[in-house]
JSON list of C-alpha atoms in Angstrom, two decimals:
[
{"chain": "A", "resi": 27, "resn": "MET", "atom": "CA", "xyz": [-0.36, 0.27, -0.04]},
{"chain": "A", "resi": 28, "resn": "CYS", "atom": "CA", "xyz": [2.10, 3.10, -1.16]},
{"chain": "A", "resi": 29, "resn": "PHE", "atom": "CA", "xyz": [0.95, 6.82, -0.65]},
{"chain": "A", "resi": 30, "resn": "VAL", "atom": "CA", "xyz": [1.41, 9.05, -2.97]},
{"chain": "A", "resi": 31, "resn": "LEU", "atom": "CA", "xyz": [1.23, 12.78, -2.99]},
{"chain": "A", "resi": 32, "resn": "LEU", "atom": "CA", "xyz": [1.20, 14.93, -5.85]},
{"chain": "A", "resi": 33, "resn": "SER", "atom": "CA", "xyz": [1.81, 18.48, -5.25]},
{"chain": "A", "resi": 34, "resn": "PRO", "atom": "CA", "xyz": [2.19, 21.15, -8.14]},
{"chain": "A", "resi": 35, "resn": "ALA", "atom": "CA", "xyz": [3.57, 23.57, -5.64]},
{"chain": "A", "resi": 36, "resn": "PRO", "atom": "CA", "xyz": [6.83, 23.06, -4.34]},
{"chain": "A", "resi": 37, "resn": "CYS", "atom": "CA", "xyz": [7.67, 26.51, -2.49]},
{"chain": "A", "resi": 38, "resn": "GLN", "atom": "CA", "xyz": [4.54, 26.10, 0.05]},
{"chain": "A", "resi": 39, "resn": "SER", "atom": "CA", "xyz": [3.27, 23.31, 2.57]},
{"chain": "A", "resi": 40, "resn": "TRP", "atom": "CA", "xyz": [-0.22, 21.50, 2.23]},
{"chain": "A", "resi": 41, "resn": "LEU", "atom": "CA", "xyz": [0.13, 21.30, 6.01]},
{"chain": "A", "resi": 42, "resn": "SER", "atom": "CA", "xyz": [2.82, 22.71, 7.83]},
{"chain": "A", "resi": 43, "resn": "HIS", "atom": "CA", "xyz": [3.92, 19.52, 10.31]},
{"chain": "A", "resi": 44, "resn": "ARG", "atom": "CA", "xyz": [7.25, 17.88, 11.50]},
{"chain": "A", "resi": 45, "resn": "ILE", "atom": "CA", "xyz": [8.25, 14.68, 10.98]},
{"chain": "A", "resi": 46, "resn": "THR", "atom": "CA", "xyz": [8.28, 12.20, 13.89]},
{"chain": "A", "resi": 47, "resn": "VAL", "atom": "CA", "xyz": [8.91, 8.33, 14.63]},
{"chain": "A", "resi": 48, "resn": "SER", "atom": "CA", "xyz": [5.23, 7.20, 14.88]},
{"chain": "A", "resi": 49, "resn": "SER", "atom": "CA", "xyz": [3.88, 2.80, 15.02]},
{"chain": "A", "resi": 50, "resn": "GLN", "atom": "CA", "xyz": [2.43, 1.66, 12.41]},
{"chain": "A", "resi": 51, "resn": "SER", "atom": "CA", "xyz": [-1.11, 2.29, 13.40]},
{"chain": "A", "resi": 52, "resn": "ARG", "atom": "CA", "xyz": [-0.75, 5.96, 12.77]},
{"chain": "A", "resi": 53, "resn": "VAL", "atom": "CA", "xyz": [0.96, 5.37, 9.08]},
{"chain": "A", "resi": 54, "resn": "ALA", "atom": "CA", "xyz": [-2.14, 6.58, 7.75]},
{"chain": "A", "resi": 55, "resn": "ALA", "atom": "CA", "xyz": [-1.49, 10.27, 9.45]},
{"chain": "A", "resi": 56, "resn": "ALA", "atom": "CA", "xyz": [0.58, 11.03, 6.27]},
{"chain": "A", "resi": 57, "resn": "VAL", "atom": "CA", "xyz": [-2.40, 12.35, 4.18]},
{"chain": "A", "resi": 58, "resn": "ALA", "atom": "CA", "xyz": [-2.09, 15.50, 6.91]},
{"chain": "A", "resi": 59, "resn": "GLY", "atom": "CA", "xyz": [0.47, 16.45, 4.15]},
{"chain": "A", "resi": 60, "resn": "LEU", "atom": "CA", "xyz": [4.10, 17.09, 4.26]},
{"chain": "A", "resi": 61, "resn": "SER", "atom": "CA", "xyz": [5.99, 20.73, 3.53]},
{"chain": "A", "resi": 62, "resn": "ILE", "atom": "CA", "xyz": [7.22, 20.68, 0.19]},
{"chain": "A", "resi": 63, "resn": "PRO", "atom": "CA", "xyz": [10.06, 22.83, -0.47]},
{"chain": "A", "resi": 64, "resn": "ARG", "atom": "CA", "xyz": [11.86, 23.09, -3.61]},
{"chain": "A", "resi": 65, "resn": "PRO", "atom": "CA", "xyz": [13.42, 20.30, -4.85]},
{"chain": "A", "resi": 66, "resn": "GLN", "atom": "CA", "xyz": [16.56, 20.06, -6.08]},
{"chain": "A", "resi": 67, "resn": "CYS", "atom": "CA", "xyz": [16.24, 17.94, -9.28]},
{"chain": "A", "resi": 68, "resn": "THR", "atom": "CA", "xyz": [15.59, 17.96, -12.73]},
{"chain": "A", "resi": 69, "resn": "ARG", "atom": "CA", "xyz": [11.75, 17.67, -13.60]},
{"chain": "A", "resi": 70, "resn": "THR", "atom": "CA", "xyz": [10.21, 19.85, -16.05]},
{"chain": "A", "resi": 71, "resn": "PRO", "atom": "CA", "xyz": [9.49, 22.59, -13.93]},
{"chain": "A", "resi": 72, "resn": "SER", "atom": "CA", "xyz": [5.54, 23.10, -15.64]},
{"chain": "A", "resi": 73, "resn": "ARG", "atom": "CA", "xyz": [4.53, 19.73, -14.29]},
{"chain": "A", "resi": 74, "resn": "ARG", "atom": "CA", "xyz": [5.77, 19.34, -10.22]},
{"chain": "A", "resi": 75, "resn": "TRP", "atom": "CA", "xyz": [4.41, 16.48, -9.21]},
{"chain": "A", "resi": 76, "resn": "PHE", "atom": "CA", "xyz": [5.71, 15.11, -6.25]},
{"chain": "A", "resi": 77, "resn": "CYS", "atom": "CA", "xyz": [4.94, 11.30, -5.13]},
{"chain": "A", "resi": 78, "resn": "LEU", "atom": "CA", "xyz": [5.31, 10.09, -1.80]},
{"chain": "A", "resi": 79, "resn": "ALA", "atom": "CA", "xyz": [5.24, 7.08, 0.14]},
{"chain": "A", "resi": 80, "resn": "SER", "atom": "CA", "xyz": [3.60, 6.87, 3.63]},
{"chain": "A", "resi": 81, "resn": "VAL", "atom": "CA", "xyz": [5.39, 9.04, 6.54]},
{"chain": "A", "resi": 82, "resn": "PRO", "atom": "CA", "xyz": [4.15, 9.44, 9.47]},
{"chain": "A", "resi": 83, "resn": "THR", "atom": "CA", "xyz": [3.54, 13.16, 10.64]},
{"chain": "A", "resi": 84, "resn": "VAL", "atom": "CA", "xyz": [1.56, 15.20, 13.03]},
{"chain": "A", "resi": 85, "resn": "MET", "atom": "CA", "xyz": [0.73, 19.19, 12.76]},
{"chain": "A", "resi": 86, "resn": "ASP", "atom": "CA", "xyz": [2.80, 21.64, 14.62]},
{"chain": "A", "resi": 87, "resn": "ASN", "atom": "CA", "xyz": [0.12, 24.37, 13.52]},
{"chain": "A", "resi": 88, "resn": "PRO", "atom": "CA", "xyz": [-3.17, 22.94, 12.65]},
{"chain": "A", "resi": 89, "resn": "GLY", "atom": "CA", "xyz": [-5.33, 24.98, 11.09]},
{"chain": "A", "resi": 90, "resn": "THR", "atom": "CA", "xyz": [-8.80, 25.27, 8.20]},
{"chain": "A", "resi": 91, "resn": "LEU", "atom": "CA", "xyz": [-8.11, 22.14, 5.95]},
{"chain": "A", "resi": 92, "resn": "ARG", "atom": "CA", "xyz": [-10.42, 22.28, 3.04]},
{"chain": "A", "resi": 93, "resn": "ILE", "atom": "CA", "xyz": [-9.73, 18.89, 0.96]},
{"chain": "A", "resi": 94, "resn": "GLY", "atom": "CA", "xyz": [-11.69, 16.66, -1.48]},
{"chain": "A", "resi": 95, "resn": "ILE", "atom": "CA", "xyz": [-11.72, 13.13, -0.99]},
{"chain": "A", "resi": 96, "resn": "LEU", "atom": "CA", "xyz": [-12.10, 11.31, -4.56]},
{"chain": "A", "resi": 97, "resn": "LYS", "atom": "CA", "xyz": [-13.75, 7.82, -3.24]},
{"chain": "A", "resi": 98, "resn": "THR", "atom": "CA", "xyz": [-13.14, 4.87, -5.91]},
{"chain": "A", "resi": 99, "resn": "GLY", "atom": "CA", "xyz": [-14.93, 2.15, -3.59]},
{"chain": "A", "resi": 100, "resn": "THR", "atom": "CA", "xyz": [-16.60, 1.15, -0.77]},
{"chain": "A", "resi": 101, "resn": "ALA", "atom": "CA", "xyz": [-15.28, -0.73, 2.36]},
{"chain": "A", "resi": 102, "resn": "PRO", "atom": "CA", "xyz": [-15.29, -4.60, 3.22]},
{"chain": "A", "resi": 103, "resn": "PRO", "atom": "CA", "xyz": [-18.57, -4.92, 5.57]},
{"chain": "A", "resi": 104, "resn": "THR", "atom": "CA", "xyz": [-16.28, -5.32, 8.49]},
{"chain": "A", "resi": 105, "resn": "VAL", "atom": "CA", "xyz": [-14.49, -2.28, 8.43]},
{"chain": "A", "resi": 106, "resn": "LEU", "atom": "CA", "xyz": [-17.82, -0.13, 7.17]},
{"chain": "A", "resi": 107, "resn": "LYS", "atom": "CA", "xyz": [-19.36, -1.38, 10.18]},
{"chain": "A", "resi": 108, "resn": "ARG", "atom": "CA", "xyz": [-16.51, -0.58, 13.08]},
{"chain": "A", "resi": 109, "resn": "PHE", "atom": "CA", "xyz": [-14.42, 2.09, 11.20]},
{"chain": "A", "resi": 110, "resn": "GLY", "atom": "CA", "xyz": [-17.04, 3.55, 8.54]},
{"chain": "A", "resi": 111, "resn": "ASP", "atom": "CA", "xyz": [-16.09, 3.86, 4.54]},
{"chain": "A", "resi": 112, "resn": "TYR", "atom": "CA", "xyz": [-12.66, 5.34, 2.96]},
{"chain": "A", "resi": 113, "resn": "ASP", "atom": "CA", "xyz": [-13.63, 8.63, 3.05]},
{"chain": "A", "resi": 114, "resn": "GLU", "atom": "CA", "xyz": [-15.06, 8.61, 6.72]},
{"chain": "A", "resi": 115, "resn": "LEU", "atom": "CA", "xyz": [-11.65, 7.28, 7.44]},
{"chain": "A", "resi": 116, "resn": "PHE", "atom": "CA", "xyz": [-9.66, 9.68, 6.14]},
{"chain": "A", "resi": 117, "resn": "THR", "atom": "CA", "xyz": [-11.76, 12.34, 7.15]},
{"chain": "A", "resi": 118, "resn": "LYS", "atom": "CA", "xyz": [-11.62, 11.20, 10.74]},
{"chain": "A", "resi": 119, "resn": "LEU", "atom": "CA", "xyz": [-8.03, 11.36, 10.25]},
{"chain": "A", "resi": 120, "resn": "LEU", "atom": "CA", "xyz": [-7.16, 14.41, 8.78]},
{"chain": "A", "resi": 121, "resn": "GLY", "atom": "CA", "xyz": [-10.01, 16.13, 11.69]},
{"chain": "A", "resi": 122, "resn": "SER", "atom": "CA", "xyz": [-7.90, 14.81, 14.50]},
{"chain": "A", "resi": 123, "resn": "VAL", "atom": "CA", "xyz": [-4.45, 16.67, 13.10]},
{"chain": "A", "resi": 124, "resn": "ALA", "atom": "CA", "xyz": [-5.92, 19.59, 11.13]},
{"chain": "A", "resi": 125, "resn": "GLY", "atom": "CA", "xyz": [-8.96, 20.69, 14.24]},
{"chain": "A", "resi": 126, "resn": "ASN", "atom": "CA", "xyz": [-10.84, 22.55, 11.47]},
{"chain": "A", "resi": 127, "resn": "LEU", "atom": "CA", "xyz": [-11.32, 20.79, 8.46]},
{"chain": "A", "resi": 128, "resn": "GLU", "atom": "CA", "xyz": [-13.81, 21.36, 5.60]},
{"chain": "A", "resi": 129, "resn": "SER", "atom": "CA", "xyz": [-13.77, 18.23, 3.26]},
{"chain": "A", "resi": 130, "resn": "LYS", "atom": "CA", "xyz": [-16.28, 16.99, 0.34]},
{"chain": "A", "resi": 131, "resn": "THR", "atom": "CA", "xyz": [-16.45, 13.65, -1.21]},
{"chain": "A", "resi": 132, "resn": "TYR", "atom": "CA", "xyz": [-16.86, 12.31, -4.48]},
{"chain": "A", "resi": 133, "resn": "ASP", "atom": "CA", "xyz": [-17.82, 9.18, -5.52]},
{"chain": "A", "resi": 134, "resn": "CYS", "atom": "CA", "xyz": [-15.63, 8.36, -8.96]},
{"chain": "A", "resi": 135, "resn": "GLN", "atom": "CA", "xyz": [-17.49, 5.43, -9.57]},
{"chain": "A", "resi": 136, "resn": "ALA", "atom": "CA", "xyz": [-20.77, 7.22, -9.68]},
{"chain": "A", "resi": 137, "resn": "GLY", "atom": "CA", "xyz": [-19.14, 9.51, -12.32]},
{"chain": "A", "resi": 138, "resn": "GLU", "atom": "CA", "xyz": [-18.96, 12.09, -9.69]},
{"chain": "A", "resi": 139, "resn": "PHE", "atom": "CA", "xyz": [-15.75, 14.30, -10.06]},
{"chain": "A", "resi": 140, "resn": "PRO", "atom": "CA", "xyz": [-14.70, 18.31, -8.66]},
{"chain": "A", "resi": 141, "resn": "ASP", "atom": "CA", "xyz": [-12.99, 20.89, -10.95]},
{"chain": "A", "resi": 142, "resn": "PRO", "atom": "CA", "xyz": [-9.84, 19.54, -10.74]},
{"chain": "A", "resi": 143, "resn": "ALA", "atom": "CA", "xyz": [-8.63, 23.30, -10.76]},
{"chain": "A", "resi": 144, "resn": "ASP", "atom": "CA", "xyz": [-10.71, 24.12, -7.50]},
{"chain": "A", "resi": 145, "resn": "GLY", "atom": "CA", "xyz": [-9.02, 21.83, -4.90]},
{"chain": "A", "resi": 146, "resn": "GLY", "atom": "CA", "xyz": [-8.67, 24.29, -1.89]},
{"chain": "A", "resi": 147, "resn": "GLU", "atom": "CA", "xyz": [-5.68, 22.44, -0.05]},
{"chain": "A", "resi": 148, "resn": "GLY", "atom": "CA", "xyz": [-5.78, 19.68, -2.76]},
{"chain": "A", "resi": 149, "resn": "TYR", "atom": "CA", "xyz": [-7.66, 16.34, -3.31]},
{"chain": "A", "resi": 150, "resn": "ILE", "atom": "CA", "xyz": [-7.30, 12.72, -1.77]},
{"chain": "A", "resi": 151, "resn": "ILE", "atom": "CA", "xyz": [-7.46, 9.98, -4.06]},
{"chain": "A", "resi": 152, "resn": "THR", "atom": "CA", "xyz": [-8.44, 6.72, -1.89]},
{"chain": "A", "resi": 153, "resn": "GLY", "atom": "CA", "xyz": [-7.84, 3.20, -1.83]},
{"chain": "A", "resi": 154, "resn": "SER", "atom": "CA", "xyz": [-10.04, 1.03, -4.17]},
{"chain": "A", "resi": 155, "resn": "ARG", "atom": "CA", "xyz": [-10.85, -3.13, -4.34]},
{"chain": "A", "resi": 156, "resn": "CYS", "atom": "CA", "xyz": [-10.96, -2.39, -8.43]},
{"chain": "A", "resi": 157, "resn": "SER", "atom": "CA", "xyz": [-7.40, -2.48, -10.03]},
{"chain": "A", "resi": 158, "resn": "ALA", "atom": "CA", "xyz": [-5.80, 0.27, -12.36]},
{"chain": "A", "resi": 159, "resn": "LEU", "atom": "CA", "xyz": [-5.70, -2.50, -14.91]},
{"chain": "A", "resi": 160, "resn": "ASP", "atom": "CA", "xyz": [-9.67, -3.43, -14.92]},
{"chain": "A", "resi": 161, "resn": "GLY", "atom": "CA", "xyz": [-10.63, -0.78, -17.80]},
{"chain": "A", "resi": 162, "resn": "LEU", "atom": "CA", "xyz": [-13.99, 0.65, -16.36]},
{"chain": "A", "resi": 163, "resn": "GLY", "atom": "CA", "xyz": [-15.18, 3.69, -17.72]},
{"chain": "A", "resi": 164, "resn": "TRP", "atom": "CA", "xyz": [-14.91, 5.66, -13.91]},
{"chain": "A", "resi": 165, "resn": "ILE", "atom": "CA", "xyz": [-11.45, 4.42, -13.90]},
{"chain": "A", "resi": 166, "resn": "HIS", "atom": "CA", "xyz": [-10.59, 6.47, -17.39]},
{"chain": "A", "resi": 167, "resn": "ASP", "atom": "CA", "xyz": [-12.74, 9.20, -16.46]},
{"chain": "A", "resi": 168, "resn": "LEU", "atom": "CA", "xyz": [-10.13, 9.58, -13.11]},
{"chain": "A", "resi": 169, "resn": "SER", "atom": "CA", "xyz": [-7.71, 8.96, -15.29]},
{"chain": "A", "resi": 170, "resn": "ALA", "atom": "CA", "xyz": [-8.17, 11.84, -17.75]},
{"chain": "A", "resi": 171, "resn": "TRP", "atom": "CA", "xyz": [-9.09, 14.15, -14.36]},
{"chain": "A", "resi": 172, "resn": "ILE", "atom": "CA", "xyz": [-5.99, 13.41, -12.67]},
{"chain": "A", "resi": 173, "resn": "ARG", "atom": "CA", "xyz": [-3.93, 14.40, -16.05]},
{"chain": "A", "resi": 174, "resn": "ASP", "atom": "CA", "xyz": [-6.38, 17.49, -15.85]},
{"chain": "A", "resi": 175, "resn": "ALA", "atom": "CA", "xyz": [-5.48, 18.50, -12.25]},
{"chain": "A", "resi": 176, "resn": "ASP", "atom": "CA", "xyz": [-1.50, 18.13, -13.24]},
{"chain": "A", "resi": 177, "resn": "ALA", "atom": "CA", "xyz": [-2.48, 20.69, -16.13]},
{"chain": "A", "resi": 178, "resn": "ALA", "atom": "CA", "xyz": [-4.14, 22.88, -13.23]},
{"chain": "A", "resi": 179, "resn": "ARG", "atom": "CA", "xyz": [-1.90, 22.38, -11.01]},
{"chain": "A", "resi": 180, "resn": "THR", "atom": "CA", "xyz": [-3.82, 21.06, -8.18]},
{"chain": "A", "resi": 181, "resn": "LYS", "atom": "CA", "xyz": [-2.32, 19.12, -5.43]},
{"chain": "A", "resi": 182, "resn": "VAL", "atom": "CA", "xyz": [-3.59, 15.55, -5.08]},
{"chain": "A", "resi": 183, "resn": "PHE", "atom": "CA", "xyz": [-2.60, 13.01, -2.71]},
{"chain": "A", "resi": 184, "resn": "GLY", "atom": "CA", "xyz": [-3.25, 8.67, -3.92]},
{"chain": "A", "resi": 185, "resn": "VAL", "atom": "CA", "xyz": [-3.46, 6.27, -1.53]},
{"chain": "A", "resi": 186, "resn": "CYS", "atom": "CA", "xyz": [-2.99, 2.59, -2.73]},
{"chain": "A", "resi": 187, "resn": "PHE", "atom": "CA", "xyz": [-5.09, 2.17, -5.93]},
{"chain": "A", "resi": 188, "resn": "GLY", "atom": "CA", "xyz": [-4.86, 6.33, -5.93]},
{"chain": "A", "resi": 189, "resn": "HIS", "atom": "CA", "xyz": [-0.70, 5.83, -5.86]},
{"chain": "A", "resi": 190, "resn": "GLN", "atom": "CA", "xyz": [-1.22, 2.97, -9.45]},
{"chain": "A", "resi": 191, "resn": "ILE", "atom": "CA", "xyz": [-3.42, 4.91, -11.00]},
{"chain": "A", "resi": 192, "resn": "ILE", "atom": "CA", "xyz": [-1.36, 8.53, -10.85]},
{"chain": "A", "resi": 193, "resn": "ALA", "atom": "CA", "xyz": [1.52, 6.72, -11.99]},
{"chain": "A", "resi": 194, "resn": "GLN", "atom": "CA", "xyz": [-0.44, 5.00, -14.73]},
{"chain": "A", "resi": 195, "resn": "ALA", "atom": "CA", "xyz": [-2.54, 8.48, -16.08]},
{"chain": "A", "resi": 196, "resn": "LEU", "atom": "CA", "xyz": [0.83, 10.18, -16.08]},
{"chain": "A", "resi": 197, "resn": "GLY", "atom": "CA", "xyz": [2.54, 7.47, -18.00]},
{"chain": "A", "resi": 198, "resn": "GLY", "atom": "CA", "xyz": [3.83, 5.03, -15.70]},
{"chain": "A", "resi": 199, "resn": "VAL", "atom": "CA", "xyz": [3.43, 1.56, -16.11]},
{"chain": "A", "resi": 200, "resn": "VAL", "atom": "CA", "xyz": [0.82, -0.39, -13.76]},
{"chain": "A", "resi": 201, "resn": "GLU", "atom": "CA", "xyz": [0.95, -4.35, -13.85]},
{"chain": "A", "resi": 202, "resn": "LYS", "atom": "CA", "xyz": [0.27, -7.39, -11.48]},
{"chain": "A", "resi": 203, "resn": "ASN", "atom": "CA", "xyz": [3.25, -7.73, -9.06]},
{"chain": "A", "resi": 204, "resn": "PRO", "atom": "CA", "xyz": [4.82, -11.59, -10.79]},
{"chain": "A", "resi": 205, "resn": "ARG", "atom": "CA", "xyz": [5.84, -11.98, -6.92]},
{"chain": "A", "resi": 206, "resn": "GLY", "atom": "CA", "xyz": [2.18, -11.92, -5.76]},
{"chain": "A", "resi": 207, "resn": "TRP", "atom": "CA", "xyz": [0.78, -10.03, -2.84]},
{"chain": "A", "resi": 208, "resn": "GLU", "atom": "CA", "xyz": [2.34, -8.10, -0.56]},
{"chain": "A", "resi": 209, "resn": "VAL", "atom": "CA", "xyz": [0.29, -8.39, 2.81]},
{"chain": "A", "resi": 210, "resn": "ALA", "atom": "CA", "xyz": [2.28, -7.45, 5.06]},
{"chain": "A", "resi": 211, "resn": "TYR", "atom": "CA", "xyz": [3.87, -4.70, 8.01]},
{"chain": "A", "resi": 212, "resn": "SER", "atom": "CA", "xyz": [6.57, -3.70, 5.66]},
{"chain": "A", "resi": 213, "resn": "ARG", "atom": "CA", "xyz": [10.11, -1.38, 7.04]},
{"chain": "A", "resi": 214, "resn": "PHE", "atom": "CA", "xyz": [12.33, -0.28, 4.36]},
{"chain": "A", "resi": 215, "resn": "PRO", "atom": "CA", "xyz": [15.56, 2.14, 4.16]},
{"chain": "A", "resi": 216, "resn": "VAL", "atom": "CA", "xyz": [14.73, 5.55, 2.26]},
{"chain": "A", "resi": 217, "resn": "ILE", "atom": "CA", "xyz": [17.09, 5.30, -1.08]},
{"chain": "A", "resi": 218, "resn": "ASP", "atom": "CA", "xyz": [19.80, 7.92, -0.46]},
{"chain": "A", "resi": 219, "resn": "ASP", "atom": "CA", "xyz": [19.84, 9.43, -3.71]},
{"chain": "A", "resi": 220, "resn": "ALA", "atom": "CA", "xyz": [16.60, 10.73, -3.01]},
{"chain": "A", "resi": 221, "resn": "LYS", "atom": "CA", "xyz": [16.65, 12.02, 0.07]},
{"chain": "A", "resi": 222, "resn": "HIS", "atom": "CA", "xyz": [18.16, 15.48, -0.94]},
{"chain": "A", "resi": 223, "resn": "MET", "atom": "CA", "xyz": [14.66, 16.49, -3.16]},
{"chain": "A", "resi": 224, "resn": "ILE", "atom": "CA", "xyz": [12.74, 16.74, -0.59]},
{"chain": "A", "resi": 225, "resn": "ALA", "atom": "CA", "xyz": [13.34, 17.89, 3.18]},
{"chain": "A", "resi": 226, "resn": "PRO", "atom": "CA", "xyz": [11.12, 15.55, 5.15]},
{"chain": "A", "resi": 227, "resn": "LEU", "atom": "CA", "xyz": [13.53, 12.31, 3.66]},
{"chain": "A", "resi": 228, "resn": "ALA", "atom": "CA", "xyz": [16.47, 14.23, 4.58]},
{"chain": "A", "resi": 229, "resn": "ASP", "atom": "CA", "xyz": [16.91, 12.57, 8.38]},
{"chain": "A", "resi": 230, "resn": "LEU", "atom": "CA", "xyz": [14.83, 9.82, 7.58]},
{"chain": "A", "resi": 231, "resn": "HIS", "atom": "CA", "xyz": [15.80, 6.15, 7.69]},
{"chain": "A", "resi": 232, "resn": "HIS", "atom": "CA", "xyz": [13.48, 4.03, 7.15]},
{"chain": "A", "resi": 233, "resn": "ILE", "atom": "CA", "xyz": [9.60, 4.16, 6.54]},
{"chain": "A", "resi": 234, "resn": "GLU", "atom": "CA", "xyz": [7.08, 2.04, 8.08]},
{"chain": "A", "resi": 235, "resn": "ILE", "atom": "CA", "xyz": [4.20, 0.77, 6.46]},
{"chain": "A", "resi": 236, "resn": "LEU", "atom": "CA", "xyz": [0.77, -2.04, 6.39]},
{"chain": "A", "resi": 237, "resn": "GLN", "atom": "CA", "xyz": [0.78, -3.24, 2.68]},
{"chain": "A", "resi": 238, "resn": "MET", "atom": "CA", "xyz": [-1.75, -5.80, 0.83]},
{"chain": "A", "resi": 239, "resn": "HIS", "atom": "CA", "xyz": [-1.34, -4.76, -2.61]},
{"chain": "A", "resi": 240, "resn": "GLN", "atom": "CA", "xyz": [-1.12, -7.14, -6.23]},
{"chain": "A", "resi": 241, "resn": "ASP", "atom": "CA", "xyz": [-0.71, -4.59, -8.67]},
{"chain": "A", "resi": 242, "resn": "HIS", "atom": "CA", "xyz": [2.25, -2.14, -8.70]},
{"chain": "A", "resi": 243, "resn": "VAL", "atom": "CA", "xyz": [4.00, 0.50, -10.31]},
{"chain": "A", "resi": 244, "resn": "ALA", "atom": "CA", "xyz": [6.60, -1.23, -12.76]},
{"chain": "A", "resi": 245, "resn": "VAL", "atom": "CA", "xyz": [7.45, 1.46, -14.91]},
{"chain": "A", "resi": 246, "resn": "PRO", "atom": "CA", "xyz": [7.36, 5.19, -12.89]},
{"chain": "A", "resi": 247, "resn": "PRO", "atom": "CA", "xyz": [5.93, 7.94, -14.80]},
{"chain": "A", "resi": 248, "resn": "PRO", "atom": "CA", "xyz": [8.73, 9.99, -16.95]},
{"chain": "A", "resi": 249, "resn": "GLY", "atom": "CA", "xyz": [10.83, 12.36, -14.65]},
{"chain": "A", "resi": 250, "resn": "LEU", "atom": "CA", "xyz": [9.50, 10.87, -11.11]},
{"chain": "A", "resi": 251, "resn": "VAL", "atom": "CA", "xyz": [12.38, 9.29, -9.24]},
{"chain": "A", "resi": 252, "resn": "CYS", "atom": "CA", "xyz": [11.61, 6.23, -6.98]},
{"chain": "A", "resi": 253, "resn": "PHE", "atom": "CA", "xyz": [12.69, 6.68, -2.97]},
{"chain": "A", "resi": 254, "resn": "ALA", "atom": "CA", "xyz": [11.54, 3.82, -1.27]},
{"chain": "A", "resi": 255, "resn": "ALA", "atom": "CA", "xyz": [11.64, -0.25, -2.05]},
{"chain": "A", "resi": 256, "resn": "ASN", "atom": "CA", "xyz": [11.59, -3.30, -1.41]},
{"chain": "A", "resi": 257, "resn": "ALA", "atom": "CA", "xyz": [12.76, -6.65, -2.68]},
{"chain": "A", "resi": 258, "resn": "HIS", "atom": "CA", "xyz": [9.01, -7.37, -3.30]},
{"chain": "A", "resi": 259, "resn": "THR", "atom": "CA", "xyz": [7.80, -4.42, -4.88]},
{"chain": "A", "resi": 260, "resn": "PRO", "atom": "CA", "xyz": [10.82, -1.93, -6.13]},
{"chain": "A", "resi": 261, "resn": "VAL", "atom": "CA", "xyz": [8.55, 1.26, -6.27]},
{"chain": "A", "resi": 262, "resn": "GLN", "atom": "CA", "xyz": [6.98, 1.85, -3.25]},
{"chain": "A", "resi": 263, "resn": "GLY", "atom": "CA", "xyz": [7.12, 5.82, -3.47]},
{"chain": "A", "resi": 264, "resn": "LEU", "atom": "CA", "xyz": [8.20, 8.63, -6.04]},
{"chain": "A", "resi": 265, "resn": "ILE", "atom": "CA", "xyz": [9.39, 11.99, -6.04]}
]
C-alpha cells in the first residue's frame, strides 16, 4: 500500500508539520500532508508532481484544511461496521490533526468528479478493491481527471489504488506484481539518492507501513524518481 502526494507547488506546504517516529497504526497520518520545499531535481518546471510513500506526521500549527476526497470504492462490510467507509477514515484522521476540516466526498464510481482546478488545499484519491488495470469507464474518467489536475497544478494525494492510478495516468506502467500479493507490515530504507529532493526525507532512514496490494508500479512516470523500495515491490514511493 503506497502513499502518493502530488503537489504542483513546491515552495508551499499542504499543511505545516514535522516528521515524527510513529507506530504502524498511525502510518496513514501521512495524509495530513508534508512540507514541500523546492526540490533539487531536473523535473520539467511546468509539471511539478511529487509522489511520496507513507511518512507518519503530526501538525505543528493546525489550521483550517479544505479538501476533496475522491472515493474510488467501498470498504469491506467488517471495516464499514467498525470504522466507516474510506472517506470517513480520512475525514476522521485529518480532523484529528487539522483541527478545522472542511471536506467533500466525490463518488468516482458514480461518475462524480470535482473541478480539478478548484481543490482548496488539495484532493485525496482513496484506495479501492478495483485495479487500475480494470479498464472500467470511471477509471478512464479518473485518469483523465488526474491529467487535468496536473495541467491545473492542483495538489493530489493518492493512497494504494490512488498511487497506482496516478502513476498510470501520467505515463507510468502498472501491472500485477509477478512476485504475488504483498500483505505485510513492511519496513524498508529510504533511498539515499532521493533524500536531497525533499526536506522530510533528509533525516528519515526507514519507512514503516502496513501493505496489502497485488498491483504495483512497474515503471514510474517520466521524470519521477523512486525513493523507497523493497525486494518485493521495487517502487514503493516516487518523487
